[in-house]
PDB file of C-alpha atoms in Angstrom:
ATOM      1  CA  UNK A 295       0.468   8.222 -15.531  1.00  0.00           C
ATOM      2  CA  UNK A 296       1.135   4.804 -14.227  1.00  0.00           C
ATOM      3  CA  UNK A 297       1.591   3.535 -17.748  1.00  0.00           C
ATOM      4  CA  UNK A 298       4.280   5.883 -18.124  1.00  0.00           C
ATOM      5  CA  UNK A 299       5.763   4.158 -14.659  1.00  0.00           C
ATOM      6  CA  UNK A 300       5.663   0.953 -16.550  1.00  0.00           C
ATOM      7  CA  UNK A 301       7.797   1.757 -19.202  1.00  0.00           C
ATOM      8  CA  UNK A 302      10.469   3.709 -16.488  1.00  0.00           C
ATOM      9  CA  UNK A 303       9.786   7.486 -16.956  1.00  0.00           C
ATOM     10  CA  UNK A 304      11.623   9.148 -14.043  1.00  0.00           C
ATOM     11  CA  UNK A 305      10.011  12.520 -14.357  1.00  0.00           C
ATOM     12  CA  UNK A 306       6.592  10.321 -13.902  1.00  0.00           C
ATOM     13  CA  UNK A 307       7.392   8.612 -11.005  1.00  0.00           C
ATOM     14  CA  UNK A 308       7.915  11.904  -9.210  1.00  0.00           C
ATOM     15  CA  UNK A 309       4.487  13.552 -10.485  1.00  0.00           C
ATOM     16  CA  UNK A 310       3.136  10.273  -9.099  1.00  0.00           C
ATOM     17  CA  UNK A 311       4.836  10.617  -5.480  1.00  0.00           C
ATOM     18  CA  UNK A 312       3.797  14.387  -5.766  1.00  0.00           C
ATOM     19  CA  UNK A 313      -0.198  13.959  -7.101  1.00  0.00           C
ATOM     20  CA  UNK A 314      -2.288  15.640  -3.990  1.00  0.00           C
ATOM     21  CA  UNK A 315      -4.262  12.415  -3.753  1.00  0.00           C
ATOM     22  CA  UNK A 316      -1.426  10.110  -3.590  1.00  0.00           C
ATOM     23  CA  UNK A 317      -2.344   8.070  -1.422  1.00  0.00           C
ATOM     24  CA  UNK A 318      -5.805   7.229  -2.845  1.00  0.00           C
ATOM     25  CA  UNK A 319      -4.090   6.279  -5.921  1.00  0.00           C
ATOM     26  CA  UNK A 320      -1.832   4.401  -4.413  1.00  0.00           C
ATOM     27  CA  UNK A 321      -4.496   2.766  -2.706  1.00  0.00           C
ATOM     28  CA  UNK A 322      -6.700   2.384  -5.530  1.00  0.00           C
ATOM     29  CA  UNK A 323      -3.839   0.507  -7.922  1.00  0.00           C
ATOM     30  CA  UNK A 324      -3.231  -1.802  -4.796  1.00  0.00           C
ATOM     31  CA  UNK A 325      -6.962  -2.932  -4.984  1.00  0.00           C
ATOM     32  CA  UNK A 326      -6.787  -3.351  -8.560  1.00  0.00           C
ATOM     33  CA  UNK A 327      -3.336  -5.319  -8.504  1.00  0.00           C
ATOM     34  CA  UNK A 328      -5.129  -7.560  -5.789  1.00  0.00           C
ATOM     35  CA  UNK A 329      -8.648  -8.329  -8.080  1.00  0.00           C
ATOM     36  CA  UNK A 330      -6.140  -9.250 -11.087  1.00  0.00           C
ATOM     37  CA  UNK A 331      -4.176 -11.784  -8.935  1.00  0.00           C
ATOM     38  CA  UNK A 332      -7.709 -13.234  -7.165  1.00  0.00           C
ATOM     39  CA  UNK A 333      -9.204 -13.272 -10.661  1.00  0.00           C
ATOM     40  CA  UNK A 334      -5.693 -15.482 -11.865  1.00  0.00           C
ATOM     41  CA  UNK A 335      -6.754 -17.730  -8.796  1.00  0.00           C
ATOM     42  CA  UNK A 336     -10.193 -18.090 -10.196  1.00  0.00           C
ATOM     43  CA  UNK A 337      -9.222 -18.685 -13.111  1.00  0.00           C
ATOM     44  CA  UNK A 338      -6.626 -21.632 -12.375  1.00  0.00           C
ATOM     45  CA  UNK A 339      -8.909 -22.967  -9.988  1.00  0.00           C
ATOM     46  CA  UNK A 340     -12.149 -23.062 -11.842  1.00  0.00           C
ATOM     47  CA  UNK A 341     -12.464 -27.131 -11.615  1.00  0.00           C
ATOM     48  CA  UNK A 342     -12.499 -26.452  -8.224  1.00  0.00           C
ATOM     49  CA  UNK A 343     -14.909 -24.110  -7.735  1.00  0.00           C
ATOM     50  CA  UNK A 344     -17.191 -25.598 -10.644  1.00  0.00           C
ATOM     51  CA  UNK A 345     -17.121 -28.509  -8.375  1.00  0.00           C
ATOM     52  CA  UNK A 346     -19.347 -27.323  -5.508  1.00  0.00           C
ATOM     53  CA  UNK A 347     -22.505 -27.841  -6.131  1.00  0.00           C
ATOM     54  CA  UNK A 348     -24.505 -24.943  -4.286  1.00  0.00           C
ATOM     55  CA  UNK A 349     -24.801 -21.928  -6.768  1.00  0.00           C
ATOM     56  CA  UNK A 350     -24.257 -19.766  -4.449  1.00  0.00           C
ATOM     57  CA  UNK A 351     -21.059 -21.191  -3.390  1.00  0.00           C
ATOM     58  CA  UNK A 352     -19.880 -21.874  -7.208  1.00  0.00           C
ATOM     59  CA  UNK A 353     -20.892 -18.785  -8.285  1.00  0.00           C
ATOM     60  CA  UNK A 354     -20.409 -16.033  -5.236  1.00  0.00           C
ATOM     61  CA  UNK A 355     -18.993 -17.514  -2.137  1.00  0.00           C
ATOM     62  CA  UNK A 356     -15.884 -18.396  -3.308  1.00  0.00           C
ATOM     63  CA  UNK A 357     -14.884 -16.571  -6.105  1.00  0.00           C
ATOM     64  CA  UNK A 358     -15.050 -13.410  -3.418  1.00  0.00           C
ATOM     65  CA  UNK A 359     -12.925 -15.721  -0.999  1.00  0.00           C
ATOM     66  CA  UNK A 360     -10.567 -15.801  -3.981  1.00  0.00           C
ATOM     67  CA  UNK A 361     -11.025 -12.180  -4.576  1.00  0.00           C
ATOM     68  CA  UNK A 362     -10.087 -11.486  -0.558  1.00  0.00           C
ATOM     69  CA  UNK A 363      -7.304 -13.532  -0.242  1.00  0.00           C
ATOM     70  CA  UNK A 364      -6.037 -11.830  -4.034  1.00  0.00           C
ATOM     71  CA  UNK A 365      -6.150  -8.714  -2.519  1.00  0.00           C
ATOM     72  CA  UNK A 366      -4.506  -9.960   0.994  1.00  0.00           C
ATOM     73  CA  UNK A 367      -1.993 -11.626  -0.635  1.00  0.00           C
ATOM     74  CA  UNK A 368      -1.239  -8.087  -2.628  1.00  0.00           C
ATOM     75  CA  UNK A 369      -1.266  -5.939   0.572  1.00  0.00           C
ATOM     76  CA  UNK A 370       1.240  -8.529   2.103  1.00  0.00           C
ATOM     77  CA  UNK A 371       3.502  -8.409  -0.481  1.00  0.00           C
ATOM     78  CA  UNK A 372       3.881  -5.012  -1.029  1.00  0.00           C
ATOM     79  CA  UNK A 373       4.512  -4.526   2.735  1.00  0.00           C
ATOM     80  CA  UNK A 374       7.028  -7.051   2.254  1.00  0.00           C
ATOM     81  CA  UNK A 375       8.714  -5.132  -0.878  1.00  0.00           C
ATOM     82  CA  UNK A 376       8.145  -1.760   0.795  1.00  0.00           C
ATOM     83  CA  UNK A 377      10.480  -2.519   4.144  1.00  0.00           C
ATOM     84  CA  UNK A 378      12.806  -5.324   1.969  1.00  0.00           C
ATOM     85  CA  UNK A 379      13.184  -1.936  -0.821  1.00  0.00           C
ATOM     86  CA  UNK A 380      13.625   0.593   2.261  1.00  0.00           C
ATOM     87  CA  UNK A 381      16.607  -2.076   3.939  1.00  0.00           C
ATOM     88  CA  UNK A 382      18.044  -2.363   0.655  1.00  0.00           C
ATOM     89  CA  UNK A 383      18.449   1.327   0.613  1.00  0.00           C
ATOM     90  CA  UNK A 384      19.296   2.240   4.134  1.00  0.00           C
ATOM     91  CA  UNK A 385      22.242  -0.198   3.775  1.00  0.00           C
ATOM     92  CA  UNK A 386      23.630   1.836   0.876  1.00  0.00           C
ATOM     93  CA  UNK A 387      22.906   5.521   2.118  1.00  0.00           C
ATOM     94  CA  UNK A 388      19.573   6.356   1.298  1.00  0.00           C
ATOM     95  CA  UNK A 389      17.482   8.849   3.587  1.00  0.00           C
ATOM     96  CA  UNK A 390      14.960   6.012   4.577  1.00  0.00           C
ATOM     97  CA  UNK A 391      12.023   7.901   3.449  1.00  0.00           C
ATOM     98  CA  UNK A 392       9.003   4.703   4.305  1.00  0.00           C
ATOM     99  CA  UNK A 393       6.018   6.741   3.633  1.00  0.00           C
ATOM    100  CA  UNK A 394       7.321   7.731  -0.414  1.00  0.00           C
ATOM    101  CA  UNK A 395       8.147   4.335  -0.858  1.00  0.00           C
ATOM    102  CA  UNK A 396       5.242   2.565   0.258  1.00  0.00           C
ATOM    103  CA  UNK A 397       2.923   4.737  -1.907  1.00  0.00           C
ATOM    104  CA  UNK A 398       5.456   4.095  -4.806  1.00  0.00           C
ATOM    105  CA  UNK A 399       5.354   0.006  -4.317  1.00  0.00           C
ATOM    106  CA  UNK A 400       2.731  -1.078  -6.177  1.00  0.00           C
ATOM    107  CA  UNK A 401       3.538   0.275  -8.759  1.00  0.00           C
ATOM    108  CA  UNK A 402       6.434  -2.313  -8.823  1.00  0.00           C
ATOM    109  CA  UNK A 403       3.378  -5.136  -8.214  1.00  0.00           C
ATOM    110  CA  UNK A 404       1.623  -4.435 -11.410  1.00  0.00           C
ATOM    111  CA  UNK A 405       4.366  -6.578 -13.717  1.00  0.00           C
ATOM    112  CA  UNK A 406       3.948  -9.318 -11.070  1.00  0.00           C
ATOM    113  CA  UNK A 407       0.351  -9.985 -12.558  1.00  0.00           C
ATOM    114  CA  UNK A 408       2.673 -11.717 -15.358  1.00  0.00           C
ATOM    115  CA  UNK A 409       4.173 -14.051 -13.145  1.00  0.00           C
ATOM    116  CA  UNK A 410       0.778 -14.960 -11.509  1.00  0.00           C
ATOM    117  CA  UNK A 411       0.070 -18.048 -14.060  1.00  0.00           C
ATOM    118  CA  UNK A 412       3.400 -19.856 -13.076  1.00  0.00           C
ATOM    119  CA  UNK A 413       2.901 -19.532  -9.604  1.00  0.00           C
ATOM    120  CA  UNK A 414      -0.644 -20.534  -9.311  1.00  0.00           C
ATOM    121  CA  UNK A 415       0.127 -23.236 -11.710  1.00  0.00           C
ATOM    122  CA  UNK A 416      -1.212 -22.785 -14.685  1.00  0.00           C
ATOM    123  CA  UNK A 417       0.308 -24.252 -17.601  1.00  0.00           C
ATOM    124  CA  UNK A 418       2.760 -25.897 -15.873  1.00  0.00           C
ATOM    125  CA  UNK A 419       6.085 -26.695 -17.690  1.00  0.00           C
ATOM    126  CA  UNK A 420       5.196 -24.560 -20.625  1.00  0.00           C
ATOM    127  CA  UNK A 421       7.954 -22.245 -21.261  1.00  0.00           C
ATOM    128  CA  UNK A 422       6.128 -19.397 -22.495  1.00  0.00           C
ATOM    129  CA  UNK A 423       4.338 -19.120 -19.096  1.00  0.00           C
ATOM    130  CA  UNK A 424       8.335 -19.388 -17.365  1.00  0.00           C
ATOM    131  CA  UNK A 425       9.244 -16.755 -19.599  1.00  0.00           C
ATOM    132  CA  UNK A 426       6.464 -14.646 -18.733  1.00  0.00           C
ATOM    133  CA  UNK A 427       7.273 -14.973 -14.912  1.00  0.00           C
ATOM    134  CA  UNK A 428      11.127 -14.213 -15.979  1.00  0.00           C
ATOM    135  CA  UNK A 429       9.865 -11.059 -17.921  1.00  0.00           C
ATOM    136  CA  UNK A 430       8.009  -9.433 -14.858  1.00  0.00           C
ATOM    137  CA  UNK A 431      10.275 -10.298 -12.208  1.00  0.00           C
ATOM    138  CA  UNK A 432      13.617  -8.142 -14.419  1.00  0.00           C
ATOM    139  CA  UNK A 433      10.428  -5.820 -15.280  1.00  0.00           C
ATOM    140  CA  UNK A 434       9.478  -5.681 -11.635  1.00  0.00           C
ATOM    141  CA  UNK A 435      13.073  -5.101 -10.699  1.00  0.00           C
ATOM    142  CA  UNK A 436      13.750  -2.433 -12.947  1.00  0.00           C
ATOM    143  CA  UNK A 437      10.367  -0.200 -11.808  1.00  0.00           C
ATOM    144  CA  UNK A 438      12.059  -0.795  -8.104  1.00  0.00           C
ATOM    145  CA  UNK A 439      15.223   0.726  -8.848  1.00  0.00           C
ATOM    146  CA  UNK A 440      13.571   3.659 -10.413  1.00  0.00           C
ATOM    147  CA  UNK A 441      11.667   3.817  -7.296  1.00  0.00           C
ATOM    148  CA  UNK A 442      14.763   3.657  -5.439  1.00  0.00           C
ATOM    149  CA  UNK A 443      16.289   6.388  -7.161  1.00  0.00           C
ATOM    150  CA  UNK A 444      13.303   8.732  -6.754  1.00  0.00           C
ATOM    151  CA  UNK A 445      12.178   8.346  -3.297  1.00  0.00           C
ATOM    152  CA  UNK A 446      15.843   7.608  -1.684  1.00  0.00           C
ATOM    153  CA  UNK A 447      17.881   9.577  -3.918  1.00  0.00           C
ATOM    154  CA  UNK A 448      20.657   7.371  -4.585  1.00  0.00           C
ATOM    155  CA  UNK A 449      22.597   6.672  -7.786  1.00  0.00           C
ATOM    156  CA  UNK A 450      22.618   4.408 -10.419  1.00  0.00           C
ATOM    157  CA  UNK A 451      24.588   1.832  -9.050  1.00  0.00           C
ATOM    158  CA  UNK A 452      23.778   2.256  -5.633  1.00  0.00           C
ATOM    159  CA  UNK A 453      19.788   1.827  -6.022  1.00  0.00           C
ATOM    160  CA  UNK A 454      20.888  -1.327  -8.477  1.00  0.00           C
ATOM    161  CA  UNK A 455      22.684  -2.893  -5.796  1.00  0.00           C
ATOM    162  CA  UNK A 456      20.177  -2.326  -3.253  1.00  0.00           C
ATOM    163  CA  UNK A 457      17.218  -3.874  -4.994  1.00  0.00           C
ATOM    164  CA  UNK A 458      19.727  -6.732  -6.217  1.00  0.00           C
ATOM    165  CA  UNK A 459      20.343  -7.239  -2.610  1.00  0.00           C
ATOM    166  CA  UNK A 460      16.571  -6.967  -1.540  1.00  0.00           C
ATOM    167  CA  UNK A 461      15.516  -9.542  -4.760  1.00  0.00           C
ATOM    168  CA  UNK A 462      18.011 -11.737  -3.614  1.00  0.00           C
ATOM    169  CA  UNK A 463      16.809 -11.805   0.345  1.00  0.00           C
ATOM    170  CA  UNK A 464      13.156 -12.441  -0.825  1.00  0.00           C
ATOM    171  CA  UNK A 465      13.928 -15.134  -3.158  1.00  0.00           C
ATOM    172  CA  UNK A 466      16.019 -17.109  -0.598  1.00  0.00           C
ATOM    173  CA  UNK A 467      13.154 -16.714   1.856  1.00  0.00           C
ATOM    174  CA  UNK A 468      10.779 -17.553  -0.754  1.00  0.00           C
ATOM    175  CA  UNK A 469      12.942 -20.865  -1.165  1.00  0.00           C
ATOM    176  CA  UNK A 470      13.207 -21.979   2.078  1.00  0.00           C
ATOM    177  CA  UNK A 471       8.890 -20.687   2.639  1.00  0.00           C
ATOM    178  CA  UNK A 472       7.738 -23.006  -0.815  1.00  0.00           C
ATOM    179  CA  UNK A 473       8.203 -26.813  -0.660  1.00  0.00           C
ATOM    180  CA  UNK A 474      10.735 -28.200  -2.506  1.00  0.00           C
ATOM    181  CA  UNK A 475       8.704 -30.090  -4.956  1.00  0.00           C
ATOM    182  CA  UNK A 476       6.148 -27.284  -5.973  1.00  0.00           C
ATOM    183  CA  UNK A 477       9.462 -25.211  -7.658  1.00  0.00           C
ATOM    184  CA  UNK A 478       9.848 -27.963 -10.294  1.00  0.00           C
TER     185      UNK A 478
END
């Protein structure tokens, strides 16, 4: 089902918001999203960790702090998208419906793990890895306005607009939030 979500089919996105254990799922793909964004932290921080020199540390400790703040950082952001999505829509008529839209969200996380290796730095300046984080933000965007359209019922251009708008507000706060040197 959720691969279907990933490449945009509408009729799926509704059989998702209308499974009986919704919320589980919903749930469940959060948890996932957040291991494969601590695992990306593992993995572009592995001098670091190989550096301590307990085992236990190196090999449990913190990888699982990795793993906590992966799956944090996950729930965070999709509270973030959730209420930045709802805004978006609320400003251009839609019903305002929080509790379809929050179980729909991360859904629109998954193409983030893409992005993951340019933000955590790995392979820096390499455009393939740019690319990549280009690719799942328009990928990320897309899955939001079909969210839009299913859980607030607006049109086309309307639930376009409204994640435009909502991208937009969370990229200028996510300029002034990241210092200025880190987004070279």
């Amino acid at each position: 089902m959720v691969g279907k979500m990933m490449i945009l089919d509408k009729p799926t996105f509704r059989a998702f918001l209308n499974t009986p254990k919704i919320l589980l799922m919903s749930r469940l793909l959060l948890l996932l999203i957040g291991i494969g964004y601590g695992v990306l932290s593992i993995v572009s921080n592995i001098s670091y960790i190989s550096s301590f020199e307990s085992e236990v540390l190196k090999n449990f400790f913190v990888p699982a702090i990795f793993l906590g703040f992966g799956i944090i950082m996950v729930f965070i952001t999709k509270l973030g998208l959730t209420f930045l999505l709802w805004a978006g829509a609320r400003g251009f008529g839609g019903p305002g419906i929080l509790k379809e839209l929050n179980r729909a969200t991360p859904v629109a996380l998954i193409p983030g793990l893409l992005g993951v290796p340019y933000l955590v730095g790995i392979g820096n300046g390499h455009i393939g890895i740019f690319l990549l984080l280009i690719v799942s933000v328009l990928w990320m965007y897309f899955i939001s306005v079909r969210i839009i359209q299913i859980t607030q019922n607006l049109n086309g251009v309307k639930s376009y607009l409204s994640v435009l708008i909502s991208f937009i507000f969370l990229a200028s706060i996510y300029y002034l939030v990241v210092p200025t040197g880190s987004l070279s």
